[in-house]
Amino acid sequence: MCHFAKFRPIAITSHKNRQFVRKTLLMPTDLVVATPAGLLDYIKNKHISLSETRYLVIDEADTMFCKGFDKDVTSIIKQIKASNVTQNNRPYQIIVVTATLPKTVNELLSKELPFMKRITSYSLHKSLPNLSHNFIDLKIFNYNKYEATIQTLKAHSESASTMIFCNKKKTAEHLEKYLYSKNFPAIGLYGDIDDRTTKLESFRNQESHAKILVCTDIASRGVDTTFVNHVILFDFPTTIVDFLHRVGRTARAGKRGKATYFVTKKDRQLAERIKRNIRDKRVLS
């Protein structure tokens, strides 16, 4: 695409080969795709200047403006604003994209970008229309999540691609091994795991024997999952935002999907609130 569009891009992360990046940046660059920390590092070392930046796109803003990224992102925004002043009000545009809009993020955006025009989907924070929900009170399984998982998988189509979300890496590791021991081949995707791309490709491959992806929230954003039929929340999330991102991995692009939620005693209050809002077709909040 870059060849036909005649522009030169570069990707920058904290783990990218620094010598390669510095060498590439010596040539004119049209597009930089970067993590906030990675970009600021190269700005600090004067390998990149934002003085000629015309467009800043912040994707996954509900994550970028929280979870430790907010200071880095606001620093980048302020540098572009400052460059605009020194460049005699040179025009620039900041585009913010997000699937959810938590109150804290909304307040931060209002503070940093008070004149921002907002385009909001009618379906923001609402359940997907093609998604069926199944809330399972684990009391019927004596609160045994592993047994509940096996029975849920047996009841679902063997050919279906299923994502199972856990809150912690250790839980995901243990569940992956447990499923293998029960003849349910699974692929694990969680923090600091090697070969993420290879594992995702293996899960995506329709000929693969492993139709189950056991994961943490690392797989709830920025991953192509249009082929996923079923999402299981092994651990119930603690926030509406995480809930929306997880269940949003299925029923995408007009396709139908199913989501199954394991509910323990401590999850009941949030689960009941979500269930009522889904039933009444209200905003999940």
CSV table of N, CA and C in Angstrom, one decimal, residues 179-255:
chain,number,residue,atom,x,y,z
A,179,LEU,N,-7.2,-27.4,29.8
A,179,LEU,CA,-8.0,-27.8,28.6
A,179,LEU,C,-7.3,-28.8,27.8
A,180,TYR,N,-6.0,-28.7,27.7
A,180,TYR,CA,-5.2,-29.7,26.9
A,180,TYR,C,-5.4,-31.1,27.6
A,181,SER,N,-5.4,-31.1,28.9
A,181,SER,CA,-5.5,-32.4,29.6
A,181,SER,C,-6.9,-33.0,29.4
A,182,LYS,N,-7.9,-32.2,29.1
A,182,LYS,CA,-9.2,-32.7,28.8
A,182,LYS,C,-9.5,-32.8,27.3
A,183,ASN,N,-8.5,-32.8,26.5
A,183,ASN,CA,-8.6,-33.0,25.1
A,183,ASN,C,-9.3,-31.9,24.4
A,184,PHE,N,-9.1,-30.7,24.9
A,184,PHE,CA,-9.5,-29.4,24.2
A,184,PHE,C,-8.3,-28.6,23.9
A,185,PRO,N,-7.7,-28.8,22.7
A,185,PRO,CA,-6.5,-28.1,22.3
A,185,PRO,C,-6.7,-26.6,22.4
A,186,ALA,N,-5.8,-25.9,23.0
A,186,ALA,CA,-6.0,-24.4,23.2
A,186,ALA,C,-4.7,-23.7,23.0
A,187,ILE,N,-4.8,-22.4,22.6
A,187,ILE,CA,-3.6,-21.6,22.4
A,187,ILE,C,-3.7,-20.5,23.4
A,188,GLY,N,-2.6,-20.2,24.1
A,188,GLY,CA,-2.5,-19.2,25.1
A,188,GLY,C,-2.0,-17.9,24.6
A,189,LEU,N,-2.6,-16.8,25.0
A,189,LEU,CA,-2.1,-15.4,24.6
A,189,LEU,C,-2.3,-14.5,25.8
A,190,TYR,N,-1.2,-14.2,26.5
A,190,TYR,CA,-1.2,-13.4,27.7
A,190,TYR,C,0.1,-12.6,27.8
A,191,GLY,N,0.2,-11.8,28.8
A,191,GLY,CA,1.3,-10.9,29.0
A,191,GLY,C,2.7,-11.5,28.8
A,192,ASP,N,3.6,-10.8,28.1
A,192,ASP,CA,5.0,-11.1,27.9
A,192,ASP,C,5.2,-12.5,27.2
A,193,ILE,N,4.2,-13.1,26.6
A,193,ILE,CA,4.3,-14.3,25.9
A,193,ILE,C,5.0,-14.1,24.6
A,194,ASP,N,5.9,-15.1,24.2
A,194,ASP,CA,6.6,-15.0,22.9
A,194,ASP,C,5.7,-15.4,21.7
A,195,ASP,N,6.1,-14.9,20.5
A,195,ASP,CA,5.5,-15.3,19.3
A,195,ASP,C,4.0,-15.0,19.3
A,196,ARG,N,3.6,-13.8,19.7
A,196,ARG,CA,2.1,-13.5,19.7
A,196,ARG,C,1.5,-13.6,18.3
A,197,THR,N,2.3,-13.0,17.3
A,197,THR,CA,1.7,-13.0,16.0
A,197,THR,C,1.5,-14.5,15.5
A,198,THR,N,2.5,-15.3,15.7
A,198,THR,CA,2.4,-16.7,15.3
A,198,THR,C,1.2,-17.4,16.0
A,199,LYS,N,1.0,-17.2,17.3
A,199,LYS,CA,-0.1,-17.8,18.0
A,199,LYS,C,-1.5,-17.3,17.4
A,200,LEU,N,-1.6,-16.0,17.2
A,200,LEU,CA,-2.8,-15.4,16.6
A,200,LEU,C,-3.1,-16.0,15.2
A,201,GLU,N,-2.1,-16.2,14.4
A,201,GLU,CA,-2.2,-16.7,13.1
A,201,GLU,C,-2.7,-18.2,13.2
A,202,SER,N,-2.1,-18.9,14.1
A,202,SER,CA,-2.5,-20.3,14.3
A,202,SER,C,-4.0,-20.4,14.8
A,203,PHE,N,-4.4,-19.5,15.6
A,203,PHE,CA,-5.8,-19.5,16.1
A,203,PHE,C,-6.7,-19.1,14.9
A,204,ARG,N,-6.3,-18.2,14.1
A,204,ARG,CA,-7.1,-17.7,13.0
A,204,ARG,C,-7.2,-18.7,11.9
A,205,ASN,N,-6.2,-19.6,11.7
A,205,ASN,CA,-6.2,-20.6,10.7
A,205,ASN,C,-7.3,-21.6,10.8
A,206,GLN,N,-8.2,-21.6,9.8
A,206,GLN,CA,-9.4,-22.4,9.9
A,206,GLN,C,-9.0,-23.9,9.9
A,207,GLU,N,-7.8,-24.3,9.4
A,207,GLU,CA,-7.4,-25.7,9.4
A,207,GLU,C,-6.7,-26.1,10.7
A,208,SER,N,-6.5,-25.1,11.6
A,208,SER,CA,-5.9,-25.4,12.9
A,208,SER,C,-6.7,-26.3,13.8
A,209,HIS,N,-6.0,-27.2,14.5
A,209,HIS,CA,-6.7,-28.1,15.4
A,209,HIS,C,-7.1,-27.4,16.7
A,210,ALA,N,-6.5,-26.2,17.0
A,210,ALA,CA,-6.9,-25.5,18.2
A,210,ALA,C,-7.8,-24.4,17.9
A,211,LYS,N,-9.1,-24.5,18.3
A,211,LYS,CA,-10.1,-23.6,18.1
A,211,LYS,C,-10.4,-22.7,19.3
A,212,ILE,N,-9.5,-22.8,20.3
A,212,ILE,CA,-9.8,-22.1,21.5
A,212,ILE,C,-8.6,-21.2,21.8
A,213,LEU,N,-8.8,-19.9,22.1
A,213,LEU,CA,-7.7,-19.0,22.5
A,213,LEU,C,-8.0,-18.6,24.0
A,214,VAL,N,-7.1,-19.0,24.9
A,214,VAL,CA,-7.2,-18.6,26.3
A,214,VAL,C,-6.3,-17.4,26.5
A,215,CYS,N,-6.9,-16.3,26.9
A,215,CYS,CA,-6.2,-15.0,26.9
A,215,CYS,C,-6.6,-14.1,28.1
A,216,THR,N,-5.8,-13.0,28.2
A,216,THR,CA,-6.1,-11.9,29.1
A,216,THR,C,-6.5,-10.8,28.2
A,217,ASP,N,-6.7,-9.6,28.8
A,217,ASP,CA,-7.2,-8.4,28.1
A,217,ASP,C,-6.2,-8.0,27.0
A,218,ILE,N,-5.0,-8.6,26.9
A,218,ILE,CA,-4.1,-8.2,25.8
A,218,ILE,C,-4.7,-8.6,24.5
A,219,ALA,N,-5.7,-9.5,24.5
A,219,ALA,CA,-6.4,-9.9,23.2
A,219,ALA,C,-7.8,-9.2,23.0
A,220,SER,N,-8.1,-8.3,23.9
A,220,SER,CA,-9.4,-7.7,23.9
A,220,SER,C,-9.5,-6.4,23.0
A,221,ARG,N,-8.3,-6.0,22.5
A,221,ARG,CA,-8.2,-4.8,21.7
A,221,ARG,C,-7.2,-5.0,20.6
A,222,GLY,N,-7.5,-4.3,19.5
A,222,GLY,CA,-6.5,-4.3,18.4
A,222,GLY,C,-6.2,-5.6,17.7
A,223,VAL,N,-7.1,-6.5,17.8
A,223,VAL,CA,-6.9,-7.9,17.2
A,223,VAL,C,-8.0,-8.2,16.3
A,224,ASP,N,-7.7,-8.7,15.1
A,224,ASP,CA,-8.8,-9.1,14.1
A,224,ASP,C,-9.4,-10.4,14.6
A,225,THR,N,-10.7,-10.3,15.0
A,225,THR,CA,-11.4,-11.5,15.5
A,225,THR,C,-12.8,-11.6,14.8
A,226,THR,N,-12.9,-11.2,13.6
A,226,THR,CA,-14.2,-11.3,12.9
A,226,THR,C,-14.6,-12.7,12.7
A,227,PHE,N,-13.7,-13.7,12.9
A,227,PHE,CA,-14.0,-15.1,12.7
A,227,PHE,C,-14.5,-15.8,14.0
A,228,VAL,N,-14.4,-15.1,15.1
A,228,VAL,CA,-14.7,-15.6,16.4
A,228,VAL,C,-16.2,-15.7,16.6
A,229,ASN,N,-16.7,-16.9,17.0
A,229,ASN,CA,-18.1,-17.2,17.2
A,229,ASN,C,-18.6,-17.1,18.6
A,230,HIS,N,-17.6,-17.3,19.5
A,230,HIS,CA,-18.0,-17.5,21.0
A,230,HIS,C,-17.0,-16.8,21.9
A,231,VAL,N,-17.4,-16.1,22.8
A,231,VAL,CA,-16.5,-15.5,23.9
A,231,VAL,C,-17.0,-16.0,25.2
A,232,ILE,N,-16.1,-16.5,26.0
A,232,ILE,CA,-16.4,-17.0,27.4
A,232,ILE,C,-15.6,-16.1,28.4
A,233,LEU,N,-16.3,-15.5,29.3
A,233,LEU,CA,-15.6,-14.8,30.4
A,233,LEU,C,-15.4,-15.7,31.6
A,234,PHE,N,-14.3,-16.4,31.6
A,234,PHE,CA,-13.9,-17.3,32.7
A,234,PHE,C,-13.9,-16.5,34.0
A,235,ASP,N,-13.3,-15.3,33.9
A,235,ASP,CA,-13.3,-14.4,35.0
A,235,ASP,C,-14.1,-13.2,34.6
A,236,PHE,N,-15.0,-12.8,35.5
A,236,PHE,CA,-15.9,-11.6,35.1
A,236,PHE,C,-15.0,-10.3,35.3
A,237,PRO,N,-15.1,-9.4,34.3
A,237,PRO,CA,-14.2,-8.2,34.4
A,237,PRO,C,-14.7,-7.3,35.5
A,238,THR,N,-13.9,-6.4,35.9
A,238,THR,CA,-14.3,-5.5,37.1
A,238,THR,C,-14.8,-4.2,36.6
A,239,THR,N,-14.8,-3.9,35.3
A,239,THR,CA,-15.3,-2.6,34.8
A,239,THR,C,-16.2,-2.9,33.5
A,240,ILE,N,-17.1,-2.0,33.3
A,240,ILE,CA,-17.9,-2.0,32.1
A,240,ILE,C,-17.1,-1.9,30.8
A,241,VAL,N,-16.0,-1.1,30.8
A,241,VAL,CA,-15.2,-0.9,29.7
A,241,VAL,C,-14.5,-2.2,29.3
A,242,ASP,N,-14.0,-2.9,30.2
A,242,ASP,CA,-13.3,-4.2,30.0
A,242,ASP,C,-14.3,-5.3,29.5
A,243,PHE,N,-15.5,-5.2,30.0
A,243,PHE,CA,-16.6,-6.1,29.6
A,243,PHE,C,-16.9,-5.9,28.1
A,244,LEU,N,-17.1,-4.6,27.8
A,244,LEU,CA,-17.5,-4.3,26.4
A,244,LEU,C,-16.4,-4.7,25.4
A,245,HIS,N,-15.1,-4.5,25.8
A,245,HIS,CA,-14.0,-4.8,24.9
A,245,HIS,C,-13.9,-6.4,24.7
A,246,ARG,N,-14.2,-7.1,25.8
A,246,ARG,CA,-14.1,-8.6,25.7
A,246,ARG,C,-15.2,-9.1,24.8
A,247,VAL,N,-16.4,-8.8,25.1
A,247,VAL,CA,-17.6,-9.3,24.4
A,247,VAL,C,-17.6,-8.8,22.9
A,248,GLY,N,-16.9,-7.7,22.7
A,248,GLY,CA,-16.9,-7.1,21.4
A,248,GLY,C,-15.9,-7.9,20.4
A,249,ARG,N,-15.3,-8.9,20.9
A,249,ARG,CA,-14.5,-9.8,20.1
A,249,ARG,C,-15.3,-10.7,19.2
A,250,THR,N,-16.6,-10.8,19.4
A,250,THR,CA,-17.4,-11.6,18.6
A,250,THR,C,-18.6,-10.8,18.1
A,251,ALA,N,-19.4,-11.3,17.2
A,251,ALA,CA,-20.6,-10.6,16.6
A,251,ALA,C,-20.1,-9.3,15.9
A,252,ARG,N,-19.0,-9.4,15.2
A,252,ARG,CA,-18.4,-8.3,14.5
A,252,ARG,C,-18.8,-8.3,13.0
A,253,ALA,N,-18.8,-7.1,12.4
A,253,ALA,CA,-19.0,-7.0,11.0
A,253,ALA,C,-20.3,-7.6,10.5
A,254,GLY,N,-21.4,-7.5,11.4
A,254,GLY,CA,-22.7,-8.0,11.0
A,254,GLY,C,-22.9,-9.5,11.3
A,255,LYS,N,-21.9,-10.2,11.7
A,255,LYS,CA,-22.0,-11.6,12.0
A,255,LYS,C,-22.6,-11.9,13.4
